Amino acid sequence: MSSSATSAGPEHGAADVESKPVIAVVLVAAGSGQRLGYGMPKARVPLGGEPILMHALRGIVASGVATQVCVALPEGDGALRQLCDDFRTELVDGGPLLTLVDGGATRADSVRSAMSALESGTQAVLVHDAARALTPESVFHRVADALAAGALAVIPVMPVVDTVKTVEATTDEDARIAPEVVVGTAPRENLRAVQTPQGFDLATLLKAHEGAAGFDAAQAAAITDDAMLIEMLGVPVHAVRGASQSLKITTPLDLIIAEGLLEGPLGARWVEG
Ligand code: CTP
Ligand code: MG
């Protein structure tokens, strides 16, 4: 990691590829879940009989990658706080330290809030969406392994199945025909859908978020993941294979798919597809 970066180039922080950094997981669970439409924070919505947050926590702990898990919760949500406190008692000796913080107004605010509560000595951080509650252990391992091999930033990705086009709003005249018109098609073989956990050298991610502190509301809204901030620093972001089970539970349809993953022939949550 960066602390040992004496002989590596700017894109690699580790001189010793065998060294394993001390990793914390930041789990962002402070969103309101508007699109799921349950009238409660998404982390509390039941999935297979348990709140979504519990699945996310169990997945992280099962992976064994982290010495600390810092969860950003909706401010003042006593039920989720209690859930985490109960889960803490289930953790065996040698399990990760579980820390709780209040999240912020945006996802990035929640990430920053959680980063401020990391133990000293933390070298790398995996930022994970609680909404990706069924992420297999193998994805955590691939991200952690890339960090151990010297990456300063690594993201899990999936190939894109749809052809993706760029559009613009149509002018007054064409608006009679359709609201938008196509202006380009990106070559699909180069496109990737991005998931979490996203792994970073901690110092690099802190620097990236410092840069974002002065963003106006429009700029802040355009930042949809942490890797974008790293790209702005000019630091390479490495990509490893994600998993279809890591889907982000966003809409009611996603919740049905997640329920199906738990009950269906794929069976256990941590089986890789
Ligand atoms: N998140 C967060 N703090 C926020 C906003 C989002 O911690 N202020 C977290 C969510 O809890 C989620 C992840 O970021 O785990 C991805 O966000 P998203 O899927 O958009 O969740 P919500 O913001 O809760 O959903 P919606 O946008 O539909 O309201
Ligand atoms: Mg959101």
Tab-separated table of C-alpha atoms and ligand atoms in Angstrom:
chain	number	residue	atom	x	y	z
A	1	MET	CA	0.000	0.000	0.000
A	2	SER	CA	0.972	3.637	-0.135
A	3	SER	CA	2.846	3.450	3.150
A	4	SER	CA	5.313	1.039	1.546
A	5	ALA	CA	5.429	2.794	-1.840
A	6	THR	CA	9.115	3.461	-2.081
A	7	SER	CA	9.999	1.787	-5.342
A	8	ALA	CA	6.657	1.426	-7.144
A	9	GLY	CA	5.331	3.765	-9.832
A	10	PRO	CA	2.457	6.151	-9.204
A	11	GLU	CA	-0.165	3.574	-10.164
A	12	HIS	CA	1.056	0.973	-7.703
A	13	GLY	CA	1.311	1.477	-3.988
A	14	ALA	CA	2.879	-1.809	-2.902
A	15	ALA	CA	6.494	-2.696	-3.420
A	16	ASP	CA	5.802	-6.109	-1.879
A	17	VAL	CA	2.965	-7.781	-3.756
A	18	GLU	CA	2.528	-10.348	-0.968
A	19	SER	CA	1.768	-7.793	1.771
A	20	LYS	CA	-1.856	-7.701	2.832
A	21	PRO	CA	-3.105	-4.261	3.851
A	22	VAL	CA	-5.207	-3.725	6.959
A	23	ILE	CA	-8.670	-3.363	5.440
A	24	ALA	CA	-11.831	-1.751	6.788
A	25	VAL	CA	-15.198	-2.001	5.088
A	26	VAL	CA	-17.339	1.119	4.934
A	27	LEU	CA	-20.934	-0.023	4.540
A	28	VAL	CA	-23.236	2.767	3.405
A	29	ALA	CA	-26.778	2.071	4.565
A	30	ALA	CA	-28.109	5.574	5.243
A	31	GLY	CA	-30.291	5.977	2.149
A	32	SER	CA	-34.040	6.422	2.332
A	33	GLY	CA	-34.975	3.860	-0.319
A	34	GLN	CA	-37.316	6.138	-2.269
A	35	ARG	CA	-37.372	3.984	-5.393
A	36	LEU	CA	-38.092	0.795	-3.450
A	37	GLY	CA	-41.103	2.608	-2.038
A	38	TYR	CA	-41.473	0.759	1.281
A	39	GLY	CA	-41.894	3.924	3.307
A	40	MET	CA	-38.875	2.970	5.417
A	41	PRO	CA	-35.104	3.115	4.940
A	42	LYS	CA	-34.053	0.433	2.457
A	43	ALA	CA	-31.665	-1.157	4.962
A	44	ARG	CA	-34.694	-2.110	7.083
A	45	VAL	CA	-36.752	-3.641	4.261
A	46	PRO	CA	-37.196	-7.411	4.760
A	47	LEU	CA	-35.459	-9.797	2.352
A	48	GLY	CA	-35.855	-13.521	2.998
A	49	GLY	CA	-37.269	-12.677	6.431
A	50	GLU	CA	-34.375	-10.476	7.529
A	51	PRO	CA	-33.624	-6.774	7.017
A	52	ILE	CA	-31.489	-6.063	3.949
A	53	LEU	CA	-28.767	-4.687	6.235
A	54	MET	CA	-28.319	-8.056	7.962
A	55	HIS	CA	-27.586	-9.803	4.672
A	56	ALA	CA	-25.018	-7.156	3.805
A	57	LEU	CA	-23.322	-7.436	7.211
A	58	ARG	CA	-23.234	-11.231	7.153
A	59	GLY	CA	-21.685	-11.220	3.681
A	60	ILE	CA	-18.896	-8.881	4.743
A	61	VAL	CA	-18.125	-10.841	7.900
A	62	ALA	CA	-18.229	-14.176	6.034
A	63	SER	CA	-15.654	-12.883	3.553
A	64	GLY	CA	-13.180	-12.296	6.388
A	65	VAL	CA	-11.466	-9.431	4.557
A	66	ALA	CA	-11.996	-6.706	7.159
A	67	THR	CA	-10.682	-5.925	10.618
A	68	GLN	CA	-13.354	-3.214	10.999
A	69	VAL	CA	-16.793	-2.689	9.510
A	70	CYS	CA	-18.047	0.873	9.788
A	71	VAL	CA	-21.746	1.240	8.989
A	72	ALA	CA	-23.350	4.552	8.025
A	73	LEU	CA	-26.964	4.444	9.224
A	74	PRO	CA	-29.852	6.870	8.705
A	75	GLU	CA	-29.541	9.528	11.394
A	76	GLY	CA	-31.633	8.714	14.453
A	77	ASP	CA	-32.695	5.246	13.227
A	78	GLY	CA	-32.849	3.396	16.549
A	79	ALA	CA	-34.145	0.166	15.011
A	80	LEU	CA	-31.167	-0.231	12.663
A	81	ARG	CA	-28.757	0.770	15.409
A	82	GLN	CA	-30.254	-1.915	17.673
A	83	LEU	CA	-30.017	-4.466	14.885
A	84	CYS	CA	-26.301	-3.740	14.536
A	85	ASP	CA	-25.775	-3.830	18.296
A	86	ASP	CA	-27.446	-7.270	18.395
A	87	PHE	CA	-25.339	-8.439	15.466
A	88	ARG	CA	-22.201	-7.321	17.298
A	89	THR	CA	-22.930	-9.867	20.030
A	90	GLU	CA	-22.977	-12.626	17.373
A	91	LEU	CA	-19.460	-11.801	16.242
A	92	VAL	CA	-16.920	-14.295	17.477
A	93	ASP	CA	-13.544	-13.348	18.926
A	94	GLY	CA	-11.259	-12.305	16.128
A	95	GLY	CA	-14.205	-11.003	14.098
A	96	PRO	CA	-14.220	-7.427	12.856
A	97	LEU	CA	-14.830	-4.389	15.024
A	98	LEU	CA	-18.318	-3.063	14.232
A	99	THR	CA	-18.609	0.729	14.319
A	100	LEU	CA	-21.781	2.757	13.713
A	101	VAL	CA	-22.000	6.336	12.437
A	102	ASP	CA	-24.773	8.619	11.234
A	103	GLY	CA	-24.842	8.910	7.452
A	104	GLY	CA	-25.275	12.171	5.576
A	105	ALA	CA	-27.538	13.764	2.996
A	106	THR	CA	-25.756	12.150	0.044
A	107	ARG	CA	-24.019	8.809	-0.406
A	108	ALA	CA	-20.662	10.595	-0.558
A	109	ASP	CA	-21.443	12.338	2.753
A	110	SER	CA	-22.182	8.933	4.272
A	111	VAL	CA	-18.867	7.556	2.966
A	112	ARG	CA	-16.991	10.538	4.449
A	113	SER	CA	-18.783	10.157	7.775
A	114	ALA	CA	-17.810	6.477	7.984
A	115	MET	CA	-14.216	7.142	6.929
A	116	SER	CA	-13.851	9.583	9.814
A	117	ALA	CA	-14.507	6.707	12.262
A	118	LEU	CA	-11.909	4.253	10.967
A	119	GLU	CA	-9.298	2.904	13.351
A	120	SER	CA	-5.796	4.289	13.086
A	121	GLY	CA	-3.627	1.804	11.240
A	122	THR	CA	-6.257	1.194	8.562
A	123	GLN	CA	-4.474	1.078	5.212
A	124	ALA	CA	-7.232	0.289	2.757
A	125	VAL	CA	-10.980	0.588	2.620
A	126	LEU	CA	-13.716	-1.281	0.773
A	127	VAL	CA	-16.726	0.961	0.209
A	128	HIS	CA	-19.832	-1.171	-0.116
A	129	ASP	CA	-23.537	-0.446	-0.685
A	130	ALA	CA	-25.852	-2.157	1.801
A	131	ALA	CA	-28.236	-2.282	-1.169
A	132	ARG	CA	-25.895	-4.881	-2.747
A	133	ALA	CA	-26.786	-7.197	0.100
A	134	LEU	CA	-26.155	-10.517	-1.684
A	135	THR	CA	-22.630	-9.814	-2.916
A	136	PRO	CA	-20.710	-13.116	-2.872
A	137	GLU	CA	-17.603	-13.526	-0.731
A	138	SER	CA	-15.547	-14.154	-3.861
A	139	VAL	CA	-16.061	-10.549	-5.003
A	140	PHE	CA	-14.725	-9.211	-1.693
A	141	HIS	CA	-11.712	-11.478	-2.137
A	142	ARG	CA	-11.025	-10.360	-5.714
A	143	VAL	CA	-11.115	-6.703	-4.645
A	144	ALA	CA	-8.972	-7.322	-1.556
A	145	ASP	CA	-6.474	-9.366	-3.603
A	146	ALA	CA	-6.068	-6.534	-6.129
A	147	LEU	CA	-5.315	-4.139	-3.255
A	148	ALA	CA	-2.780	-6.595	-1.846
A	149	ALA	CA	-1.192	-6.776	-5.319
A	150	GLY	CA	-0.663	-3.006	-5.260
A	151	ALA	CA	-3.781	-1.370	-6.704
A	152	LEU	CA	-4.679	2.023	-5.227
A	153	ALA	CA	-8.206	1.648	-6.570
A	154	VAL	CA	-10.178	-1.380	-7.736
A	155	ILE	CA	-13.791	-1.911	-8.711
A	156	PRO	CA	-15.857	-5.019	-9.497
A	157	VAL	CA	-17.484	-4.825	-12.925
A	158	MET	CA	-19.844	-6.779	-15.161
A	159	PRO	CA	-20.151	-6.798	-18.951
A	160	VAL	CA	-23.068	-4.754	-20.251
A	161	VAL	CA	-25.747	-6.808	-22.009
A	162	ASP	CA	-27.720	-3.946	-23.539
A	163	THR	CA	-26.458	-1.675	-26.277
A	164	VAL	CA	-26.006	1.713	-24.592
A	165	LYS	CA	-26.674	4.981	-26.433
A	166	THR	CA	-26.145	8.636	-25.589
A	167	VAL	CA	-29.215	10.811	-26.154
A	168	GLU	CA	-30.135	14.476	-26.086
A	169	ALA	CA	-33.486	16.163	-25.611
A	170	THR	CA	-35.086	16.885	-28.974
A	171	THR	CA	-35.618	20.397	-30.234
A	172	ASP	CA	-39.133	21.874	-30.348
A	173	GLU	CA	-39.746	20.670	-33.872
A	174	ASP	CA	-38.692	17.041	-33.310
A	175	ALA	CA	-40.349	16.874	-29.910
A	176	ARG	CA	-43.605	16.088	-31.760
A	177	ILE	CA	-41.986	12.810	-32.822
A	178	ALA	CA	-40.111	11.728	-29.669
A	179	PRO	CA	-38.674	13.373	-26.553
A	180	GLU	CA	-35.059	12.362	-27.220
A	181	VAL	CA	-32.739	11.742	-30.142
A	182	VAL	CA	-29.647	9.488	-30.232
A	183	VAL	CA	-26.278	11.222	-30.565
A	184	GLY	CA	-23.947	8.262	-30.152
A	185	THR	CA	-23.364	4.593	-29.384
A	186	ALA	CA	-20.455	3.534	-27.192
A	187	PRO	CA	-18.806	0.255	-28.277
A	188	ARG	CA	-20.367	-2.312	-25.975
A	189	GLU	CA	-17.282	-4.488	-25.643
A	190	ASN	CA	-15.580	-1.620	-23.768
A	191	LEU	CA	-18.503	-0.876	-21.427
A	192	ARG	CA	-18.787	-2.242	-17.897
A	193	ALA	CA	-21.491	-1.932	-15.264
A	194	VAL	CA	-19.882	-1.038	-11.957
A	195	GLN	CA	-20.667	-2.636	-8.611
A	196	THR	CA	-19.395	-2.485	-5.045
A	197	PRO	CA	-17.369	-3.204	-2.917
A	198	GLN	CA	-14.946	-0.687	-4.409
A	199	GLY	CA	-11.487	-0.962	-2.865
A	200	PHE	CA	-9.074	1.901	-2.242
A	201	ASP	CA	-5.852	2.775	-0.574
A	202	LEU	CA	-7.247	4.836	2.320
A	203	ALA	CA	-4.973	7.861	1.864
A	204	THR	CA	-5.876	8.002	-1.825
A	205	LEU	CA	-9.618	7.859	-1.142
A	206	LEU	CA	-9.367	10.512	1.572
A	207	LYS	CA	-7.535	12.784	-0.869
A	208	ALA	CA	-10.157	12.144	-3.556
A	209	HIS	CA	-12.986	13.049	-1.177
A	210	GLU	CA	-11.153	16.192	-0.018
A	211	GLY	CA	-11.149	17.304	-3.641
A	212	ALA	CA	-14.907	16.771	-3.797
A	213	ALA	CA	-15.615	18.826	-0.684
A	214	GLY	CA	-15.871	22.059	-2.700
A	215	PHE	CA	-18.281	20.687	-5.310
A	216	ASP	CA	-21.560	22.526	-5.902
A	217	ALA	CA	-24.850	20.625	-5.733
A	218	ALA	CA	-24.886	19.747	-9.448
A	219	GLN	CA	-21.307	18.459	-9.404
A	220	ALA	CA	-21.976	16.493	-6.218
A	221	ALA	CA	-25.089	14.903	-7.747
A	222	ALA	CA	-23.043	13.772	-10.761
A	223	ILE	CA	-20.709	11.743	-8.524
A	224	THR	CA	-22.352	8.329	-8.425
A	225	ASP	CA	-19.449	6.279	-7.130
A	226	ASP	CA	-16.131	6.723	-5.330
A	227	ALA	CA	-14.068	5.541	-8.285
A	228	MET	CA	-15.128	8.645	-10.257
A	229	LEU	CA	-13.321	10.808	-7.693
A	230	ILE	CA	-10.197	8.665	-8.036
A	231	GLU	CA	-10.332	9.004	-11.822
A	232	MET	CA	-10.342	12.792	-11.371
A	233	LEU	CA	-7.029	12.458	-9.506
A	234	GLY	CA	-5.591	10.633	-12.517
A	235	VAL	CA	-4.992	7.483	-10.470
A	236	PRO	CA	-5.649	4.215	-12.355
A	237	VAL	CA	-8.786	2.351	-11.302
A	238	HIS	CA	-8.379	-1.390	-11.812
A	239	ALA	CA	-11.346	-3.595	-12.662
A	240	VAL	CA	-11.979	-7.148	-11.441
A	241	ARG	CA	-14.924	-9.441	-12.156
A	242	GLY	CA	-18.109	-8.695	-10.229
A	243	ALA	CA	-21.115	-11.018	-9.884
A	244	SER	CA	-24.734	-10.936	-10.980
A	245	GLN	CA	-25.824	-11.663	-7.384
A	246	SER	CA	-24.321	-8.299	-6.435
A	247	LEU	CA	-27.296	-6.535	-8.006
A	248	LYS	CA	-28.199	-3.269	-6.314
A	249	ILE	CA	-31.638	-3.646	-4.800
A	250	THR	CA	-33.159	-0.410	-6.056
A	251	THR	CA	-36.691	-1.073	-7.338
A	252	PRO	CA	-39.453	-3.534	-6.323
A	253	LEU	CA	-38.407	-5.746	-9.244
A	254	ASP	CA	-34.870	-5.980	-7.832
A	255	LEU	CA	-36.292	-7.107	-4.507
A	256	ILE	CA	-38.229	-9.892	-6.246
A	257	ILE	CA	-35.023	-11.003	-7.991
A	258	ALA	CA	-33.116	-10.930	-4.682
A	259	GLU	CA	-35.844	-13.020	-3.013
A	260	GLY	CA	-35.575	-15.461	-5.917
A	261	LEU	CA	-31.793	-15.698	-5.476
A	262	LEU	CA	-32.298	-16.695	-1.852
A	263	GLU	CA	-35.008	-19.259	-2.587
A	264	GLY	CA	-34.194	-20.509	-6.052
A	265	PRO	CA	-31.940	-23.222	-7.410
A	266	LEU	CA	-28.884	-21.005	-6.976
A	267	GLY	CA	-29.544	-21.484	-3.290
A	268	ALA	CA	-27.129	-20.058	-0.779
A	269	ARG	CA	-26.339	-16.391	-1.028
A	270	TRP	CA	-22.623	-16.826	-1.355
A	271	VAL	CA	-22.664	-19.206	-4.307
A	272	GLU	CA	-21.157	-17.546	-7.321
A	273	GLY	CA	-23.037	-17.597	-10.628
B	1	CTP	N1	-26.707	5.800	0.837
B	1	CTP	C1	-26.231	6.355	2.025
B	1	CTP	N2	-26.487	7.665	2.328
B	1	CTP	C2	-27.218	8.420	1.498
B	1	CTP	C3	-27.715	7.879	0.282
B	1	CTP	C4	-27.439	6.546	-0.014
B	1	CTP	O1	-25.579	5.661	2.812
B	1	CTP	N3	-27.474	9.693	1.821
B	1	CTP	C5	-26.460	4.393	0.559
B	1	CTP	C6	-27.749	3.570	0.486
B	1	CTP	O2	-28.155	3.198	1.799
B	1	CTP	C7	-27.356	2.406	-0.401
B	1	CTP	C8	-26.241	2.974	-1.279
B	1	CTP	O3	-25.859	4.233	-0.712
B	1	CTP	O4	-26.877	1.294	0.331
B	1	CTP	C9	-26.687	3.151	-2.707
B	1	CTP	O5	-27.752	4.088	-2.740
B	1	CTP	P1	-29.200	3.810	-3.363
B	1	CTP	O6	-29.271	2.430	-3.917
B	1	CTP	O7	-29.553	4.974	-4.211
B	1	CTP	O8	-30.110	3.770	-2.028
B	1	CTP	P2	-31.142	4.857	-1.536
B	1	CTP	O9	-30.544	6.224	-1.687
B	1	CTP	O10	-31.586	4.436	-0.185
B	1	CTP	O11	-32.350	4.636	-2.562
B	1	CTP	P3	-33.146	5.769	-3.382
B	1	CTP	O12	-32.103	6.506	-4.201
B	1	CTP	O13	-34.126	5.011	-4.199
B	1	CTP	O14	-33.799	6.657	-2.348
B	2	MG	MG	-30.063	6.996	-3.669
